[in-house]
XYZ file of C-alpha atoms in Angstrom:
376
model
C -12.874 1.889 -7.723
C -11.099 5.013 -6.558
C -9.861 5.947 -3.084
C -12.768 8.336 -2.505
C -15.342 5.580 -3.119
C -13.576 3.179 -0.749
C -13.400 5.937 1.888
C -17.140 6.588 1.527
C -17.879 2.968 2.415
C -15.352 2.944 5.251
C -17.201 5.828 6.890
C -20.252 3.572 7.114
C -18.462 0.942 9.181
C -19.888 2.038 12.530
C -22.816 0.495 14.412
C -24.780 3.760 14.223
C -24.276 4.218 10.465
C -24.350 0.837 8.749
C -27.404 -1.337 8.127
C -25.563 -4.507 9.158
C -27.916 -6.668 11.193
C -25.918 -9.915 11.357
C -22.290 -10.940 11.596
C -21.551 -14.315 10.027
C -18.247 -16.085 10.321
C -16.185 -19.174 10.952
C -12.974 -20.128 12.721
C -10.354 -22.176 10.851
C -7.650 -23.720 12.998
C -3.937 -23.801 12.214
C -4.390 -27.071 10.295
C -6.906 -25.601 7.837
C -9.915 -27.259 9.487
C -13.178 -25.361 9.970
C -13.758 -25.730 13.698
C -16.945 -23.715 14.100
C -19.198 -21.195 12.369
C -21.501 -18.585 13.870
C -24.279 -16.108 13.048
C -24.611 -13.282 15.559
C -27.393 -10.736 15.628
C -25.754 -7.335 15.934
C -28.572 -5.952 18.095
C -27.926 -8.611 20.767
C -24.183 -7.951 21.010
C -22.632 -5.604 23.580
C -21.721 -2.222 22.136
C -18.005 -2.950 22.537
C -18.305 -6.122 20.431
C -20.379 -4.343 17.782
C -17.677 -1.717 17.456
C -14.917 -4.336 17.284
C -16.666 -6.256 14.489
C -17.202 -3.060 12.512
C -13.558 -2.129 13.007
C -12.375 -5.488 11.612
C -14.713 -5.122 8.629
C -13.552 -1.567 8.012
C -9.925 -2.703 7.946
C -10.757 -5.036 5.046
C -11.422 -2.032 2.771
C -8.636 0.207 4.142
C -5.532 1.623 2.532
C -5.083 3.034 -0.949
C -5.766 1.760 -4.439
C -2.740 0.171 -6.034
C -1.217 -0.785 -2.699
C -3.402 -2.647 -0.200
C -6.528 -2.263 -2.396
C -6.886 -3.629 -5.935
C -9.681 -3.929 -8.463
C -10.586 -7.431 -9.615
C -12.422 -7.615 -12.941
C -14.691 -10.462 -14.093
C -15.000 -11.456 -17.741
C -18.450 -11.288 -19.334
C -18.612 -15.095 -19.554
C -17.967 -15.354 -15.809
C -20.794 -12.971 -14.988
C -23.137 -14.903 -17.233
C -22.325 -18.441 -16.083
C -19.142 -18.569 -13.999
C -19.208 -20.713 -10.844
C -17.163 -18.285 -8.738
C -19.172 -15.209 -9.721
C -22.397 -17.179 -9.258
C -21.450 -17.992 -5.660
C -20.719 -14.337 -4.889
C -24.049 -13.311 -6.402
C -25.924 -15.864 -4.267
C -24.267 -14.464 -1.164
C -25.085 -10.883 -2.138
C -28.660 -11.509 -3.333
C -29.536 -13.530 -0.206
C -27.813 -10.902 1.966
C -25.664 -13.774 3.295
C -28.724 -15.740 4.442
C -27.850 -18.683 2.152
C -26.033 -21.006 4.547
C -24.922 -23.381 1.792
C -23.227 -20.541 -0.088
C -21.528 -19.307 3.087
C -20.170 -22.793 3.753
C -18.883 -23.005 0.173
C -16.983 -19.735 0.617
C -15.611 -20.850 3.995
C -14.337 -24.022 2.337
C -12.514 -22.098 -0.400
C -10.851 -19.862 2.190
C -9.894 -22.790 4.430
C -8.240 -24.531 1.470
C -6.181 -21.552 0.279
C -5.377 -19.191 3.173
C -2.520 -19.709 5.631
C -0.915 -17.043 7.802
C 1.904 -19.148 9.244
C 2.544 -21.961 11.682
C 0.318 -22.090 14.758
C -1.889 -19.314 13.368
C -5.623 -19.787 12.916
C -7.992 -17.848 10.668
C -11.152 -15.929 11.543
C -13.491 -15.226 8.620
C -16.088 -12.476 9.062
C -18.953 -11.723 6.677
C -21.414 -8.839 6.833
C -23.959 -7.454 4.367
C -24.944 -3.792 4.189
C -27.483 -1.836 2.141
C -26.485 1.743 1.464
C -28.915 4.398 0.263
C -26.345 6.376 -1.702
C -26.946 10.111 -1.224
C -26.931 12.460 -4.172
C -23.664 14.265 -4.803
C -23.711 17.497 -6.805
C -21.097 18.475 -9.378
C -19.324 20.662 -6.821
C -18.780 17.602 -4.626
C -21.353 18.386 -1.936
C -23.328 15.428 -0.634
C -27.011 15.701 0.179
C -28.861 13.257 2.383
C -31.908 13.532 0.157
C -32.290 13.198 -3.562
C -30.350 9.984 -4.141
C -32.107 7.187 -6.036
C -29.348 4.530 -5.868
C -29.318 1.653 -3.397
C -26.078 -0.292 -3.074
C -26.250 -3.766 -1.524
C -22.870 -5.364 -0.900
C -21.036 -7.621 1.500
C -17.578 -7.478 3.060
C -15.384 -10.447 3.886
C -12.620 -9.883 6.445
C -9.998 -12.612 6.946
C -7.992 -12.230 10.157
C -5.095 -14.157 11.718
C -5.775 -15.703 15.121
C -2.543 -15.991 17.099
C -1.681 -17.711 20.358
C -0.438 -15.256 22.965
C 1.945 -15.862 25.825
C 0.901 -17.216 29.222
C 0.575 -14.400 31.749
C 0.827 -13.984 35.500
C -2.122 -11.766 36.441
C -3.515 -10.102 39.524
C -7.091 -11.071 40.511
C -8.589 -8.061 42.321
C -11.481 -10.097 43.789
C -9.159 -12.650 45.387
C -6.359 -10.132 45.957
C -3.883 -12.650 44.654
C -1.754 -13.394 41.592
C -2.584 -16.391 39.386
C -1.057 -17.948 36.318
C -3.214 -17.666 33.215
C -2.680 -19.833 30.155
C -2.164 -18.522 26.653
C -5.152 -16.934 24.897
C -5.897 -16.965 21.176
C -6.347 -13.391 19.989
C -7.661 -11.919 16.732
C -5.356 -9.591 14.789
C -6.249 -7.036 12.118
C -7.195 -8.627 8.797
C -4.464 -9.614 6.375
C -6.890 -10.316 3.548
C -10.442 -9.428 2.557
C -12.738 -8.274 -0.203
C -15.883 -6.344 -1.031
C -18.458 -7.493 -3.591
C -19.696 -6.030 -5.823
C -17.414 -3.090 -6.603
C -18.637 0.436 -5.835
C -17.785 2.142 -9.141
C -19.078 5.649 -9.853
C -20.928 5.276 -6.520
C -23.057 2.406 -7.821
C -22.878 -1.393 -7.970
C -20.591 -2.904 -10.602
C -21.289 -6.636 -10.794
C -18.290 -7.056 -13.081
C -15.866 -6.101 -10.324
C -14.772 -6.717 -6.741
C -12.384 -4.892 -4.416
C -9.518 -6.932 -2.957
C -7.684 -6.055 0.265
C -4.234 -7.597 0.718
C -2.039 -6.291 3.509
C 1.027 -8.264 2.401
C 3.495 -6.529 0.089
C 5.106 -9.779 -0.996
C 2.382 -12.443 -1.078
C -0.052 -11.929 -3.949
C -2.494 -14.553 -2.575
C -2.845 -15.996 -6.082
C -4.308 -19.303 -4.889
C -7.026 -17.564 -2.865
C -7.896 -15.205 -5.742
C -8.141 -18.078 -8.198
C -10.392 -20.117 -5.903
C -12.795 -17.305 -4.941
C -12.762 -15.113 -8.082
C -10.914 -17.033 -10.827
C -9.547 -13.750 -12.196
C -6.048 -12.526 -12.958
C -4.435 -11.624 -9.614
C -2.832 -8.201 -9.133
C 0.933 -8.149 -8.688
C 1.923 -7.571 -5.053
C 3.612 -4.227 -4.339
C 6.865 -5.825 -3.222
C 6.939 -7.979 -6.361
C 6.332 -4.877 -8.513
C 9.377 -3.164 -6.987
C 11.623 -6.200 -7.408
C 10.422 -6.804 -10.968
C 10.984 -3.188 -11.985
C 14.532 -3.239 -10.600
C 15.330 -6.412 -12.539
C 13.881 -5.030 -15.774
C 15.768 -1.746 -15.357
C 19.151 -3.388 -14.694
C 18.838 -6.168 -17.290
C 17.622 -3.963 -20.153
C 19.846 -0.902 -19.604
C 23.007 -2.850 -18.693
C 25.979 -0.440 -18.612
C 23.703 2.611 -18.997
C 22.101 1.953 -15.579
C 24.151 4.607 -13.786
C 23.630 6.338 -10.450
C 22.550 9.681 -12.025
C 20.089 7.813 -14.253
C 18.394 5.936 -11.426
C 18.277 9.171 -9.401
C 16.589 10.880 -12.358
C 14.031 8.095 -12.805
C 13.221 8.153 -9.096
C 12.869 11.935 -9.134
C 10.570 11.969 -12.174
C 8.309 9.202 -10.869
C 8.071 10.872 -7.478
C 7.236 14.256 -9.029
C 4.476 12.625 -11.077
C 2.950 11.181 -7.895
C 3.254 14.465 -5.972
C 1.738 16.532 -8.800
C -1.139 14.092 -9.165
C -1.861 14.221 -5.443
C -1.721 18.029 -5.287
C -4.131 18.257 -8.229
C -6.714 16.238 -6.223
C -7.443 13.975 -9.185
C -9.692 11.141 -7.927
C -8.580 8.519 -10.470
C -5.410 6.701 -9.386
C -2.207 7.589 -11.239
C -0.620 4.749 -13.187
C 2.268 4.386 -15.615
C 3.206 1.803 -18.205
C 6.110 0.955 -20.477
C 5.478 4.026 -22.648
C 5.613 6.571 -19.804
C 8.655 5.080 -18.091
C 10.399 4.689 -21.445
C 9.908 8.407 -22.099
C 11.462 9.207 -18.709
C 14.475 7.054 -19.587
C 14.993 8.758 -22.936
C 14.638 12.207 -21.343
C 17.271 11.134 -18.803
C 19.796 10.294 -21.536
C 19.246 6.580 -22.179
C 19.930 5.550 -25.766
C 16.958 4.777 -28.024
C 18.127 1.164 -28.331
C 18.215 0.591 -24.567
C 14.897 2.424 -24.062
C 13.262 0.157 -26.663
C 14.711 -2.918 -24.942
C 13.316 -1.652 -21.641
C 9.800 -1.266 -23.079
C 9.820 -4.831 -24.377
C 11.063 -6.275 -21.083
C 8.641 -4.126 -19.072
C 5.609 -5.353 -21.029
C 6.784 -8.940 -20.740
C 7.120 -8.602 -16.968
C 4.049 -6.501 -16.134
C 1.783 -7.074 -19.124
C 0.931 -4.600 -21.858
C -2.448 -3.803 -20.292
C -1.373 -3.577 -16.664
C -0.164 -0.084 -15.684
C 1.001 0.348 -12.075
C 1.199 3.281 -9.644
C 4.606 4.994 -10.071
C 5.231 4.979 -6.302
C 5.148 1.157 -6.438
C 8.125 0.980 -8.789
C 10.676 2.696 -6.573
C 10.597 3.537 -2.883
C 8.861 6.927 -2.783
C 9.649 7.514 0.902
C 13.449 7.495 0.768
C 16.546 6.894 -1.310
C 18.735 4.029 -0.129
C 22.336 3.762 -1.303
C 23.821 0.393 -0.424
C 27.222 -1.272 -0.616
C 28.092 -4.667 0.916
C 29.049 -2.955 4.199
C 27.343 0.460 4.226
C 23.759 1.705 3.866
C 23.023 5.410 3.375
C 19.421 6.650 3.525
C 18.476 10.034 2.095
C 15.233 12.027 1.912
C 13.521 11.370 -1.440
C 13.779 14.990 -2.572
C 17.530 15.335 -1.798
C 19.200 13.084 -4.338
C 21.472 16.060 -5.050
C 23.357 15.336 -1.806
C 24.897 12.088 -3.108
C 27.207 11.584 -6.075
C 29.443 8.758 -7.235
C 33.066 9.462 -8.189
C 36.273 7.586 -8.918
C 39.346 8.890 -7.085
C 42.727 7.275 -7.572
C 41.102 4.289 -9.269
C 38.694 3.687 -6.357
C 34.932 4.331 -6.552
C 33.399 6.466 -3.791
C 29.954 7.673 -2.772
C 30.337 11.363 -1.900
C 27.812 12.882 0.493
C 27.493 16.641 0.753
C 27.707 17.534 4.465
C 27.581 21.345 4.670
C 24.959 21.241 7.428
C 27.003 19.159 9.850
C 27.540 15.501 10.668
C 26.600 13.418 13.720
C 27.852 9.964 14.678
C 25.453 8.145 17.003
C 24.070 11.515 18.053
C 27.474 13.121 18.650
C 28.265 16.187 16.514
C 31.661 15.640 14.899
C 34.067 17.814 12.909
């Protein structure tokens, strides 16, 4: 899927736009036990609750591809006879009416999802049927003329946290009373959509995963529900790239080199965004290796980098360039000092040896402040 397709479905997540008639779900306590399950008719819910359910479902397909959203791909054998894919198809084809299949999914989630101590889990399921409107080559969407119907369901998995006891004012009694702690639902940390919405049509060979965590890949959950290769979490991608860069380049991993790599990767992302290309931008060992060579790395070290990169990420797994290095800022760090610089101003910082001591030199023509005080 691409960002534009995910955004098209997100726009449907309102009571007056979607065709969701029922909200299914279950509550899993902090010990991983399914306490209760429910099936609510949307039409019988107060408007405020309808909107809240739609908001939680919408969050489960939010963000951008390559970060919070990832494609999951099923092998042909799985689609033909796989247990995990078969369960998802039963849920989709029955429009979530198959109670046995819902319970099976709840069980998989209860066995694999934890959000921390004293944190419960709310699972929400909703099925929608979308009459996909026709879109002309110039990008205009028409309400009429479409002949594609997309039936899918969304699963939103939310933490349920215990709040603090409060001392509240009761207006009816005109008095203050102590109120115990409530359990409140937070925005989803995990979720998925099935099937994928590729080229604005159903792709039964794919699903869309939502994972809010940058560091936890949720491998156990993905294996239990999809049995596919999990995507590498964004935080893990960054850490892995740093390790590969340092270990393969060794003494050639200099400050100007890393600045150059960061600059080139950032420019690739900016150019891609400005060109309004719908397909997500990704890079692999070949592209990053070319950047290294253009930045002055020896052919031997560049070749070593490519080998290590493919070993770490996989030869067939390109990643968004902004996931490899922090695209929002440059951070220079010593054991006692951290200097943060705008991503497009790497020219302000250089490294130099003076009198046998290494220094970071920061260009300060535009003035310096210390805790808000302008200093000379």
